[in-house]
Short mmCIF file of C-alpha atoms and ligand atoms in Angstrom, two decimals:
data_model
loop_
_atom_site.label_atom_id
_atom_site.label_comp_id
_atom_site.label_asym_id
_atom_site.label_seq_id
_atom_site.Cartn_x
_atom_site.Cartn_y
_atom_site.Cartn_z
CA MET A 260 -31.20 -65.54 -32.75
CA VAL A 261 -34.63 -66.83 -33.77
CA ILE A 262 -35.33 -66.54 -37.48
CA LEU A 263 -38.96 -65.68 -38.01
CA GLU A 264 -40.97 -67.48 -40.71
CA GLY A 265 -41.37 -65.33 -43.78
CA ARG A 266 -38.66 -62.83 -42.87
CA SER A 267 -35.65 -62.52 -45.14
CA ARG A 268 -32.30 -63.58 -43.68
CA VAL A 269 -30.45 -61.32 -46.14
CA ALA A 270 -32.36 -58.13 -45.31
CA PRO A 271 -35.12 -58.53 -42.72
CA TRP A 272 -35.36 -54.72 -42.69
CA ALA A 273 -36.24 -54.49 -46.41
CA SER A 274 -39.68 -53.64 -47.81
CA SER A 275 -42.29 -56.40 -47.83
CA ARG A 276 -42.03 -56.60 -51.64
CA ALA A 277 -38.27 -57.13 -51.43
CA GLN A 278 -38.62 -59.62 -48.58
CA ARG A 279 -41.11 -61.75 -50.54
CA ARG A 280 -38.58 -62.09 -53.37
CA LEU A 281 -35.63 -62.66 -51.02
CA VAL A 282 -37.44 -65.32 -49.00
CA GLU A 283 -38.47 -67.14 -52.20
CA LEU A 284 -34.83 -67.27 -53.33
CA GLU A 285 -33.41 -68.04 -49.89
CA SER A 286 -35.49 -71.22 -49.61
CA LEU A 287 -34.56 -72.22 -53.17
CA LEU A 288 -30.82 -71.79 -52.47
CA ALA A 289 -30.67 -73.28 -48.99
CA GLY A 290 -28.12 -76.04 -48.29
CA GLN A 291 -26.28 -76.03 -51.63
CA ASP A 292 -22.74 -77.39 -51.83
CA ALA A 293 -20.03 -75.63 -53.87
CA ALA A 294 -20.84 -77.48 -57.10
CA GLU A 295 -24.50 -76.56 -56.76
CA VAL A 296 -23.61 -72.92 -56.11
CA VAL A 297 -21.53 -72.95 -59.31
CA ARG A 298 -24.45 -74.40 -61.27
CA THR A 299 -26.87 -71.92 -59.71
CA VAL A 300 -24.85 -68.79 -60.46
CA THR A 301 -23.91 -70.05 -63.95
CA ARG A 302 -27.58 -70.58 -64.79
CA ALA A 303 -28.51 -67.13 -63.41
CA LEU A 304 -25.78 -65.47 -65.50
CA GLY A 305 -26.87 -67.32 -68.62
CA GLU A 306 -30.49 -66.38 -68.23
CA HIS A 307 -29.60 -62.76 -67.53
CA ARG A 308 -27.41 -62.68 -70.64
CA ARG A 309 -30.17 -64.16 -72.76
CA ALA A 310 -32.76 -61.65 -71.52
CA PHE A 311 -30.57 -58.53 -71.79
CA ASP A 312 -27.94 -59.31 -74.42
CA GLU A 313 -29.78 -61.60 -76.81
CA GLU A 314 -33.56 -61.20 -76.63
CA GLY A 315 -34.76 -58.08 -74.83
CA ILE A 316 -35.22 -54.48 -75.90
CA VAL A 317 -33.18 -52.60 -73.30
CA LEU A 318 -34.40 -49.03 -72.93
CA TYR A 319 -32.95 -48.65 -69.43
CA ALA A 320 -31.05 -45.35 -69.37
CA GLY A 321 -28.51 -46.36 -66.72
CA THR A 322 -26.54 -49.11 -68.49
CA ASN A 323 -25.17 -50.01 -71.91
CA THR A 324 -23.40 -52.73 -73.81
CA MET A 325 -19.65 -52.40 -74.36
CA SER A 326 -18.10 -52.53 -77.80
CA PRO A 327 -16.46 -55.84 -78.84
CA ARG A 328 -12.98 -54.28 -78.64
CA ALA A 329 -13.62 -52.90 -75.14
CA LEU A 330 -15.04 -56.24 -73.95
CA ALA A 331 -12.05 -58.08 -75.39
CA VAL A 332 -9.60 -56.16 -73.18
CA HIS A 333 -11.64 -56.54 -69.96
CA GLU A 334 -9.26 -58.91 -68.17
CA ALA A 335 -10.82 -60.51 -65.09
CA THR A 336 -7.52 -61.79 -63.68
CA VAL A 337 -6.20 -58.22 -63.27
CA SER A 338 -9.17 -57.41 -61.02
CA SER A 339 -7.94 -59.83 -58.36
CA ARG A 340 -4.58 -58.02 -58.28
CA PRO A 341 -5.55 -54.46 -57.49
CA SER A 342 -2.65 -52.03 -57.28
CA MET A 343 -1.78 -48.95 -55.26
CA GLY A 344 0.04 -45.69 -55.94
CA TRP A 345 1.36 -43.87 -59.04
CA PRO A 346 3.23 -45.57 -61.87
CA GLY A 347 6.93 -45.38 -61.02
CA GLU A 348 6.33 -45.53 -57.26
CA LYS A 349 3.90 -48.40 -56.83
CA PHE A 350 3.63 -49.91 -53.38
CA GLN A 351 3.88 -53.28 -55.14
CA ALA A 352 6.95 -53.94 -57.34
CA GLY A 353 6.69 -55.33 -60.85
CA LEU A 354 3.55 -53.58 -62.11
CA GLU A 355 5.19 -51.78 -65.05
CA HIS A 356 2.72 -53.33 -67.51
CA LEU A 357 -0.25 -51.88 -65.66
CA ASP A 358 1.45 -48.46 -65.71
CA VAL A 359 0.47 -48.35 -69.38
CA LEU A 360 -3.25 -48.64 -68.54
CA GLU A 361 -2.96 -46.09 -65.75
CA THR A 362 -1.46 -43.55 -68.11
CA VAL A 363 -3.47 -44.08 -71.29
CA ALA A 364 -6.88 -44.06 -69.54
CA PRO A 365 -6.65 -40.64 -67.83
CA LEU A 366 -5.02 -39.06 -70.88
CA ARG A 367 -7.75 -40.32 -73.22
CA MET A 368 -10.56 -39.42 -70.79
CA ALA A 369 -9.24 -35.91 -70.15
CA SER A 370 -8.95 -34.99 -73.82
CA LEU A 371 -12.22 -36.66 -74.85
CA MET A 372 -14.21 -34.74 -72.23
CA GLU A 373 -12.39 -31.46 -73.03
CA GLY A 374 -10.44 -31.27 -69.78
CA ARG A 375 -6.74 -31.48 -68.88
CA PHE A 376 -6.87 -33.91 -65.95
CA ALA A 377 -8.96 -37.05 -65.35
CA GLU A 378 -9.25 -39.04 -62.11
CA VAL A 379 -10.28 -42.55 -63.17
CA ARG A 380 -9.63 -44.72 -60.11
CA LEU A 381 -13.03 -44.57 -58.45
CA GLN A 382 -15.48 -47.45 -58.80
CA SER A 383 -18.68 -45.43 -59.18
CA ALA A 384 -20.02 -41.96 -59.81
CA THR A 385 -21.35 -41.90 -56.27
CA LEU A 386 -17.76 -42.22 -55.03
CA ALA A 387 -16.64 -39.64 -57.61
CA ASN A 388 -19.16 -37.17 -56.23
CA LEU A 389 -18.09 -38.00 -52.67
CA ALA A 390 -14.46 -37.37 -53.63
CA CYS A 391 -15.45 -33.92 -54.96
CA TYR A 392 -17.46 -33.13 -51.82
CA THR A 393 -14.41 -34.15 -49.79
CA ALA A 394 -12.13 -31.95 -51.88
CA PHE A 395 -14.33 -28.84 -52.08
CA ALA A 396 -16.48 -28.72 -48.93
CA ARG A 397 -16.20 -29.29 -45.20
CA PRO A 398 -18.81 -30.97 -42.98
CA GLY A 399 -21.55 -28.44 -42.20
CA ASP A 400 -21.15 -26.58 -45.51
CA THR A 401 -24.12 -26.25 -47.86
CA ILE A 402 -24.41 -28.01 -51.21
CA ALA A 403 -27.04 -26.84 -53.73
CA VAL A 404 -28.43 -29.55 -56.01
CA LEU A 405 -31.35 -30.28 -58.32
CA PRO A 406 -34.53 -31.44 -56.57
CA GLU A 407 -35.11 -35.20 -56.64
CA ALA A 408 -38.24 -34.78 -58.78
CA ALA A 409 -36.02 -33.02 -61.34
CA GLY A 410 -33.68 -36.03 -61.42
CA GLY A 411 -31.29 -34.87 -58.68
CA HIS A 412 -29.39 -38.07 -57.87
CA ALA A 413 -29.27 -39.78 -54.45
CA SER A 414 -25.52 -39.04 -54.35
CA HIS A 415 -26.39 -35.31 -54.45
CA HIS A 416 -28.82 -35.57 -51.56
CA ALA A 417 -28.87 -36.07 -47.81
CA GLN A 418 -29.55 -39.83 -47.97
CA GLY A 419 -26.47 -40.28 -50.17
CA ALA A 420 -22.92 -39.02 -50.50
CA ALA A 421 -23.77 -35.41 -49.59
CA GLY A 422 -25.17 -36.64 -46.27
CA ILE A 423 -22.18 -38.96 -45.74
CA ARG A 424 -19.89 -35.91 -46.03
CA GLY A 425 -22.11 -34.10 -43.51
CA LEU A 426 -23.23 -31.44 -45.96
CA ARG A 427 -26.45 -29.45 -45.66
CA VAL A 428 -28.50 -29.92 -48.84
CA ALA A 429 -30.51 -27.12 -50.46
CA ASP A 430 -32.62 -27.65 -53.61
CA LEU A 431 -31.81 -25.28 -56.48
CA PRO A 432 -34.81 -23.23 -57.67
CA TYR A 433 -36.36 -25.17 -60.53
CA ASP A 434 -38.95 -24.34 -63.19
CA ALA A 435 -40.86 -27.61 -63.59
CA ASP A 436 -42.85 -26.42 -66.63
CA ARG A 437 -39.71 -25.56 -68.56
CA PHE A 438 -37.58 -28.47 -67.26
CA THR A 439 -34.82 -26.06 -66.30
CA ILE A 440 -33.17 -24.26 -63.40
CA ASP A 441 -35.11 -21.10 -62.53
CA HIS A 442 -32.43 -18.62 -63.52
CA ALA A 443 -34.37 -15.58 -62.34
CA ARG A 444 -34.38 -16.90 -58.77
CA LEU A 445 -30.84 -18.38 -58.83
CA PRO A 446 -28.74 -15.37 -57.75
CA GLY A 447 -31.00 -14.57 -54.76
CA PHE A 448 -31.03 -18.23 -53.76
CA LEU A 449 -27.23 -18.52 -53.87
CA ASP A 450 -26.82 -15.28 -51.96
CA ARG A 451 -29.06 -16.63 -49.18
CA GLU A 452 -27.74 -20.21 -49.06
CA ARG A 453 -24.02 -19.55 -49.73
CA PRO A 454 -23.26 -23.10 -50.93
CA ALA A 455 -19.66 -24.30 -51.13
CA ILE A 456 -20.67 -26.53 -54.05
CA VAL A 457 -23.38 -26.35 -56.71
CA VAL A 458 -24.19 -29.58 -58.58
CA ILE A 459 -26.08 -29.59 -61.86
CA GLY A 460 -26.76 -32.58 -64.10
CA ALA A 461 -29.27 -35.24 -63.17
CA SER A 462 -30.67 -38.70 -63.78
CA LEU A 463 -33.19 -37.35 -66.29
CA MET A 464 -31.69 -34.89 -68.77
CA LEU A 465 -34.03 -34.02 -71.61
CA PHE A 466 -32.47 -30.58 -72.18
CA PRO A 467 -29.03 -29.03 -71.53
CA HIS A 468 -28.31 -26.65 -68.68
CA ASP A 469 -27.20 -23.07 -69.22
CA VAL A 470 -23.80 -23.86 -67.69
CA ALA A 471 -22.29 -20.44 -68.38
CA ALA A 472 -25.15 -18.67 -66.57
CA VAL A 473 -24.91 -21.01 -63.57
CA ARG A 474 -21.13 -20.55 -63.44
CA ALA A 475 -21.50 -16.75 -63.48
CA ALA A 476 -23.92 -16.98 -60.55
CA CYS A 477 -21.58 -19.39 -58.71
CA ASP A 478 -18.69 -16.96 -59.11
CA GLU A 479 -20.66 -14.32 -57.19
CA VAL A 480 -20.61 -16.56 -54.09
CA ALA A 481 -17.31 -18.42 -54.78
CA ALA A 482 -19.07 -21.80 -55.15
CA THR A 483 -17.44 -24.71 -56.98
CA LEU A 484 -19.62 -25.82 -59.91
CA ILE A 485 -19.82 -29.57 -60.53
CA TYR A 486 -21.58 -30.86 -63.66
CA ASP A 487 -22.65 -34.48 -63.10
CA ALA A 488 -22.59 -35.93 -66.62
CA SER A 489 -23.34 -39.51 -65.55
CA HIS A 490 -26.15 -39.90 -68.07
CA VAL A 491 -25.03 -37.64 -70.89
CA ALA A 492 -21.27 -38.37 -70.95
CA GLY A 493 -21.60 -40.32 -74.22
CA LEU A 494 -23.24 -37.35 -75.93
CA ILE A 495 -20.66 -34.91 -74.53
CA ALA A 496 -17.88 -37.24 -75.70
CA GLY A 497 -19.37 -36.89 -79.20
CA ARG A 498 -19.33 -33.06 -78.84
CA ARG A 499 -23.12 -33.02 -78.78
CA PHE A 500 -25.75 -31.82 -76.26
CA GLN A 501 -23.44 -29.44 -74.43
CA ARG A 502 -19.81 -28.74 -73.46
CA PRO A 503 -19.82 -28.41 -69.65
CA LEU A 504 -16.10 -27.71 -69.11
CA ALA A 505 -15.82 -25.32 -72.07
CA ASP A 506 -18.90 -23.49 -70.75
CA GLY A 507 -17.47 -23.02 -67.26
CA ALA A 508 -18.10 -26.03 -65.00
CA HIS A 509 -15.11 -26.38 -62.65
CA ILE A 510 -15.50 -30.15 -62.52
CA LEU A 511 -17.24 -32.82 -64.58
CA THR A 512 -18.12 -36.10 -62.86
CA MET A 513 -19.51 -39.08 -64.75
CA SER A 514 -20.41 -42.73 -64.79
CA THR A 515 -18.42 -44.58 -67.44
CA TYR A 516 -21.06 -47.21 -68.22
CA LYS A 517 -24.30 -45.34 -69.04
CA SER A 518 -24.48 -43.51 -72.39
CA PHE A 519 -20.65 -43.55 -72.36
CA GLY A 520 -20.75 -47.31 -72.90
CA GLY A 521 -17.57 -48.28 -71.07
CA PRO A 522 -16.84 -50.50 -68.06
CA PRO A 523 -18.42 -49.84 -64.66
CA GLY A 524 -16.72 -46.97 -62.83
CA ALA A 525 -16.38 -43.21 -62.85
CA ALA A 526 -14.25 -40.33 -64.04
CA ILE A 527 -13.71 -36.82 -62.68
CA VAL A 528 -12.44 -34.35 -65.26
CA THR A 529 -11.27 -30.76 -64.90
CA ARG A 530 -9.15 -28.15 -66.66
CA GLU A 531 -7.58 -26.76 -63.48
CA GLU A 532 -4.51 -28.37 -61.96
CA ALA A 533 -5.20 -27.11 -58.43
CA LEU A 534 -8.67 -28.68 -58.47
CA ALA A 535 -7.37 -31.92 -59.99
CA GLU A 536 -4.76 -32.21 -57.25
CA ARG A 537 -7.38 -31.93 -54.50
CA VAL A 538 -9.65 -34.46 -56.22
CA SER A 539 -6.68 -36.81 -56.61
CA ALA A 540 -5.88 -36.71 -52.89
CA ALA A 541 -9.52 -37.39 -52.05
CA ALA A 542 -9.48 -40.42 -54.39
CA TYR A 543 -6.13 -41.75 -53.13
CA PRO A 544 -5.32 -42.14 -50.32
CA GLY A 545 -8.77 -40.75 -49.37
CA LEU A 546 -11.42 -43.09 -50.72
CA THR A 547 -9.31 -45.86 -52.28
CA ALA A 548 -6.13 -47.71 -51.41
CA ASN A 549 -5.74 -50.58 -53.86
CA TYR A 550 -7.96 -50.12 -56.88
CA ASP A 551 -9.03 -52.20 -59.87
CA ALA A 552 -6.82 -51.31 -62.83
CA ALA A 553 -8.56 -53.92 -65.03
CA ARG A 554 -11.33 -51.37 -65.70
CA LEU A 555 -8.86 -48.98 -67.26
CA ALA A 556 -8.16 -51.06 -70.37
CA PRO A 557 -11.79 -51.08 -71.61
CA LEU A 558 -12.14 -47.48 -70.42
CA ALA A 559 -9.19 -46.36 -72.55
CA VAL A 560 -10.46 -48.33 -75.55
CA THR A 561 -13.99 -46.91 -75.17
CA ALA A 562 -12.61 -43.36 -74.95
CA ALA A 563 -10.36 -43.89 -77.98
CA GLU A 564 -13.29 -45.30 -79.98
CA LEU A 565 -15.60 -42.45 -78.99
CA ALA A 566 -12.98 -39.94 -80.14
CA GLU A 567 -13.54 -41.41 -83.61
CA THR A 568 -17.18 -42.54 -83.59
CA GLY A 569 -18.66 -40.38 -80.81
CA PRO A 570 -20.28 -37.71 -83.03
CA ALA A 571 -22.14 -40.27 -85.18
CA TYR A 572 -23.10 -42.33 -82.09
CA ALA A 573 -24.45 -39.29 -80.25
CA ASP A 574 -26.39 -38.13 -83.32
CA ALA A 575 -27.91 -41.59 -83.72
CA CYS A 576 -28.90 -41.79 -80.02
CA MET A 577 -30.59 -38.38 -80.21
CA ALA A 578 -32.35 -39.14 -83.51
CA ASN A 579 -33.72 -42.36 -82.01
CA ALA A 580 -34.96 -40.46 -78.94
CA ARG A 581 -36.83 -37.91 -81.06
CA ALA A 582 -38.32 -40.64 -83.26
CA LEU A 583 -39.35 -42.73 -80.25
CA ALA A 584 -40.92 -39.76 -78.46
CA SER A 585 -42.96 -38.97 -81.55
CA ALA A 586 -44.00 -42.61 -82.05
CA LEU A 587 -44.99 -42.94 -78.38
CA GLN A 588 -47.12 -39.81 -78.57
CA ALA A 589 -48.78 -41.14 -81.76
CA ALA A 590 -49.41 -44.47 -80.02
CA GLY A 591 -51.37 -42.71 -77.28
CA PHE A 592 -48.78 -42.14 -74.55
CA SER A 593 -48.40 -38.87 -72.70
CA VAL A 594 -44.76 -37.96 -73.39
CA ALA A 595 -43.22 -35.45 -70.97
CA ALA A 596 -42.14 -31.99 -72.18
CA ALA A 597 -44.35 -32.25 -75.29
CA ASP A 598 -44.63 -28.46 -75.59
CA LEU A 599 -40.83 -28.21 -75.51
CA GLY A 600 -40.31 -30.80 -78.25
CA TRP A 601 -39.93 -33.78 -75.82
CA THR A 602 -36.13 -34.03 -75.78
CA VAL A 603 -32.86 -32.96 -77.31
CA SER A 604 -30.84 -35.73 -75.61
CA HIS A 605 -31.01 -39.54 -75.75
CA HIS A 606 -33.59 -39.56 -72.91
CA VAL A 607 -37.38 -39.65 -73.24
CA ALA A 608 -39.79 -39.47 -70.28
CA VAL A 609 -43.35 -40.78 -70.34
CA ASP A 610 -46.05 -39.87 -67.81
CA ALA A 611 -47.06 -43.27 -66.41
CA GLY A 612 -49.71 -41.96 -64.02
CA ALA A 613 -52.39 -43.83 -66.02
CA PHE A 614 -50.52 -47.14 -65.57
CA GLY A 615 -50.05 -47.04 -61.80
CA GLY A 616 -46.83 -45.01 -61.87
CA GLY A 617 -43.31 -45.61 -63.19
CA ASP A 618 -42.42 -48.68 -61.11
CA GLU A 619 -45.55 -50.61 -61.91
CA ALA A 620 -45.39 -49.71 -65.61
CA ALA A 621 -41.72 -50.78 -65.76
CA ARG A 622 -42.60 -54.18 -64.29
CA ALA A 623 -45.40 -54.66 -66.83
CA LEU A 624 -43.01 -53.82 -69.68
CA ALA A 625 -40.29 -56.17 -68.37
CA ALA A 626 -42.73 -59.09 -68.50
CA GLY A 627 -42.93 -58.44 -72.26
CA GLY A 628 -39.17 -58.13 -72.81
CA VAL A 629 -38.91 -54.31 -72.70
CA TYR A 630 -36.56 -53.21 -69.91
CA LEU A 631 -36.46 -49.73 -68.37
CA SER A 632 -37.13 -47.94 -65.07
CA GLY A 633 -39.35 -45.41 -63.39
CA ILE A 634 -38.30 -41.79 -62.77
CA GLY A 635 -39.75 -38.83 -60.89
CA LEU A 636 -41.21 -36.08 -63.08
CA PRO A 637 -40.52 -32.44 -62.20
CA GLY A 638 -44.20 -31.49 -62.06
CA GLN A 639 -45.37 -34.31 -59.80
CA PRO A 640 -46.66 -33.47 -56.31
CA PRO A 641 -44.11 -34.00 -53.51
CA GLY A 642 -44.45 -37.44 -51.91
CA GLU A 643 -46.12 -39.08 -54.94
CA PRO A 644 -44.21 -42.22 -56.04
CA MET A 645 -42.22 -41.88 -59.27
CA ARG A 646 -44.75 -40.89 -61.89
CA GLY A 647 -42.58 -41.24 -64.98
CA LEU A 648 -41.01 -43.91 -67.15
CA ARG A 649 -37.46 -43.09 -68.23
CA ILE A 650 -36.13 -44.26 -71.58
CA GLY A 651 -32.53 -44.07 -72.82
CA THR A 652 -31.80 -44.91 -76.45
CA GLN A 653 -28.05 -45.53 -76.04
CA GLU A 654 -28.16 -49.32 -75.99
CA ILE A 655 -30.70 -49.86 -78.76
CA THR A 656 -28.64 -47.44 -80.85
CA ARG A 657 -25.50 -49.51 -80.31
CA ARG A 658 -27.47 -52.66 -81.15
CA GLY A 659 -28.36 -51.12 -84.49
CA LEU A 660 -31.96 -49.94 -84.09
CA ALA A 661 -32.66 -46.80 -86.14
CA PRO A 662 -35.47 -44.20 -86.23
CA GLY A 663 -37.37 -46.48 -88.63
CA HIS A 664 -37.63 -49.09 -85.84
CA MET A 665 -39.08 -46.72 -83.24
CA GLU A 666 -42.70 -47.22 -84.29
CA THR A 667 -42.28 -50.92 -83.53
CA VAL A 668 -40.74 -50.15 -80.12
CA ALA A 669 -43.64 -47.79 -79.31
CA GLU A 670 -46.11 -50.46 -80.44
CA LEU A 671 -44.56 -53.04 -78.06
CA MET A 672 -44.99 -50.57 -75.21
CA ALA A 673 -48.55 -49.70 -76.23
CA ARG A 674 -49.55 -53.37 -76.41
CA LEU A 675 -48.19 -53.96 -72.90
CA LEU A 676 -49.42 -50.78 -71.21
CA ILE A 677 -52.28 -49.18 -73.15
CA LYS A 678 -53.92 -52.32 -74.59
CA GLY A 679 -52.99 -54.49 -71.61
CA GLU A 680 -52.12 -57.48 -73.80
CA ASP A 681 -50.79 -60.69 -72.27
CA PRO A 682 -46.99 -60.14 -71.97
CA ALA A 683 -46.38 -63.73 -73.10
CA ARG A 684 -47.88 -62.77 -76.48
CA VAL A 685 -45.80 -59.58 -76.77
CA LEU A 686 -42.45 -61.12 -75.76
CA PRO A 687 -41.92 -62.92 -79.12
CA ALA A 688 -42.36 -59.60 -80.95
CA ALA A 689 -39.73 -57.96 -78.71
CA THR A 690 -37.37 -60.89 -79.29
CA ALA A 691 -37.97 -60.71 -83.05
CA LEU A 692 -37.16 -56.99 -83.11
CA ARG A 693 -33.97 -57.59 -81.12
CA GLY A 694 -33.05 -60.47 -83.41
CA SER A 695 -33.39 -58.27 -86.49
CA VAL A 696 -30.21 -56.36 -85.56
CA THR A 697 -26.78 -57.68 -84.61
CA GLY A 698 -24.80 -54.82 -83.03
CA PRO A 699 -22.62 -53.67 -81.48
CA ARG A 700 -19.79 -54.19 -83.92
C1 PLP B 1062 -26.21 -43.00 -62.02
C2 PLP B 1062 -25.88 -41.65 -61.46
C3 PLP B 1062 -24.88 -41.49 -60.49
C4 PLP B 1062 -24.30 -42.65 -59.74
O1 PLP B 1062 -23.54 -43.49 -60.45
P1 PLP B 1062 -23.06 -44.85 -59.76
O2 PLP B 1062 -21.96 -45.26 -60.65
O3 PLP B 1062 -24.26 -45.72 -59.80
O4 PLP B 1062 -22.63 -44.57 -58.37
C5 PLP B 1062 -24.54 -40.22 -60.09
N1 PLP B 1062 -25.14 -39.16 -60.60
C6 PLP B 1062 -26.13 -39.26 -61.52
C7 PLP B 1062 -26.77 -38.02 -62.04
C8 PLP B 1062 -26.54 -40.51 -61.97
O5 PLP B 1062 -27.54 -40.61 -62.84
#
């Protein structure tokens, strides 16, 4: 095959922006021997650690930093010995020690999230959602989900896990002005569409859902209600924001590494044994065979810690979000949902239309040491690129930033976006702010 000049060898089908970056790196990395590869990846890891763990202000909503005790039990050597089957009947003999992890993690997760059963073997929330679609729908069935502009996740939609399962996707009626499901139109919609599954929960969650009302409507058409708590699991663990299983969701799915602050991976929690059994079969032997039990030690420790510290952590995340929203508005930003009080979660959304949209604004902020991402806003016209900037306060809260610091955070963002200052001059201020706190402890 002829390799064309200027085309990436990793992904020649990627966007031109991605290809420019890939080609730049591909030429830099060409022809390295093993020792050079070791040096290259070691340097990359070190620089990433410095930017994200030592110097930057990480406002990205989709990650977190683990607690010292959780990090300390993350044992890399266990990851290269994945295991298969239930404790007591493992395919491999001699894994009695890992049985401890495989028992403590689901027990702690189930009780923390107010369920009775927790499936913890899946590597990501996308796979957790796919396991639920496998358990509760057949190819050709309809799944009703939040629109993408309302934060409906790719794994809810046709390009993601719902499409992989062969489901037909219908967008739930949504009231963009009120950042909520349109409850007046919901029963008629469900009656027409007859979904097997309804998914609520999204990648931007400023306000809780009325779970009980959605469940009542689901019962009319015998739909299974899944609450995707990927972003808000840390708040729910602290008994804040809302209580999806107590309020009627059949199933709660979640990422374990966003506001939850644990290792990468997912959990699926429910109160009903019959549902848990179907999810379990979809997870194993459905979507996993051997799986990485190393994740379960930090997961169990994170869950046990949140059972003690979760309420204070959730309160602090939410207080920081309110303070930051207010400081951003005062600094001249257009903060989404202003007439609704901006947020009652740890998320804040900013309209970045004036700065070229969410992606471009996020890149400008990263150059000054402030890391976050774009997000679609519910009111934006269909087809417009992501108009919003999404902020999550979970990591800065764990680092030790408090409401009193939020004016400084807003000022960093204003210097980079509103005043258009040279990022090289703003970066030291971001680093100084990060250096003024020393968490997590
Ligand atoms: C992040 C996210 C997921 C996917 O989680 P992965 O672990 O990245 O697969 C699923 N649902 C929602 C709402 C999310 O925000």
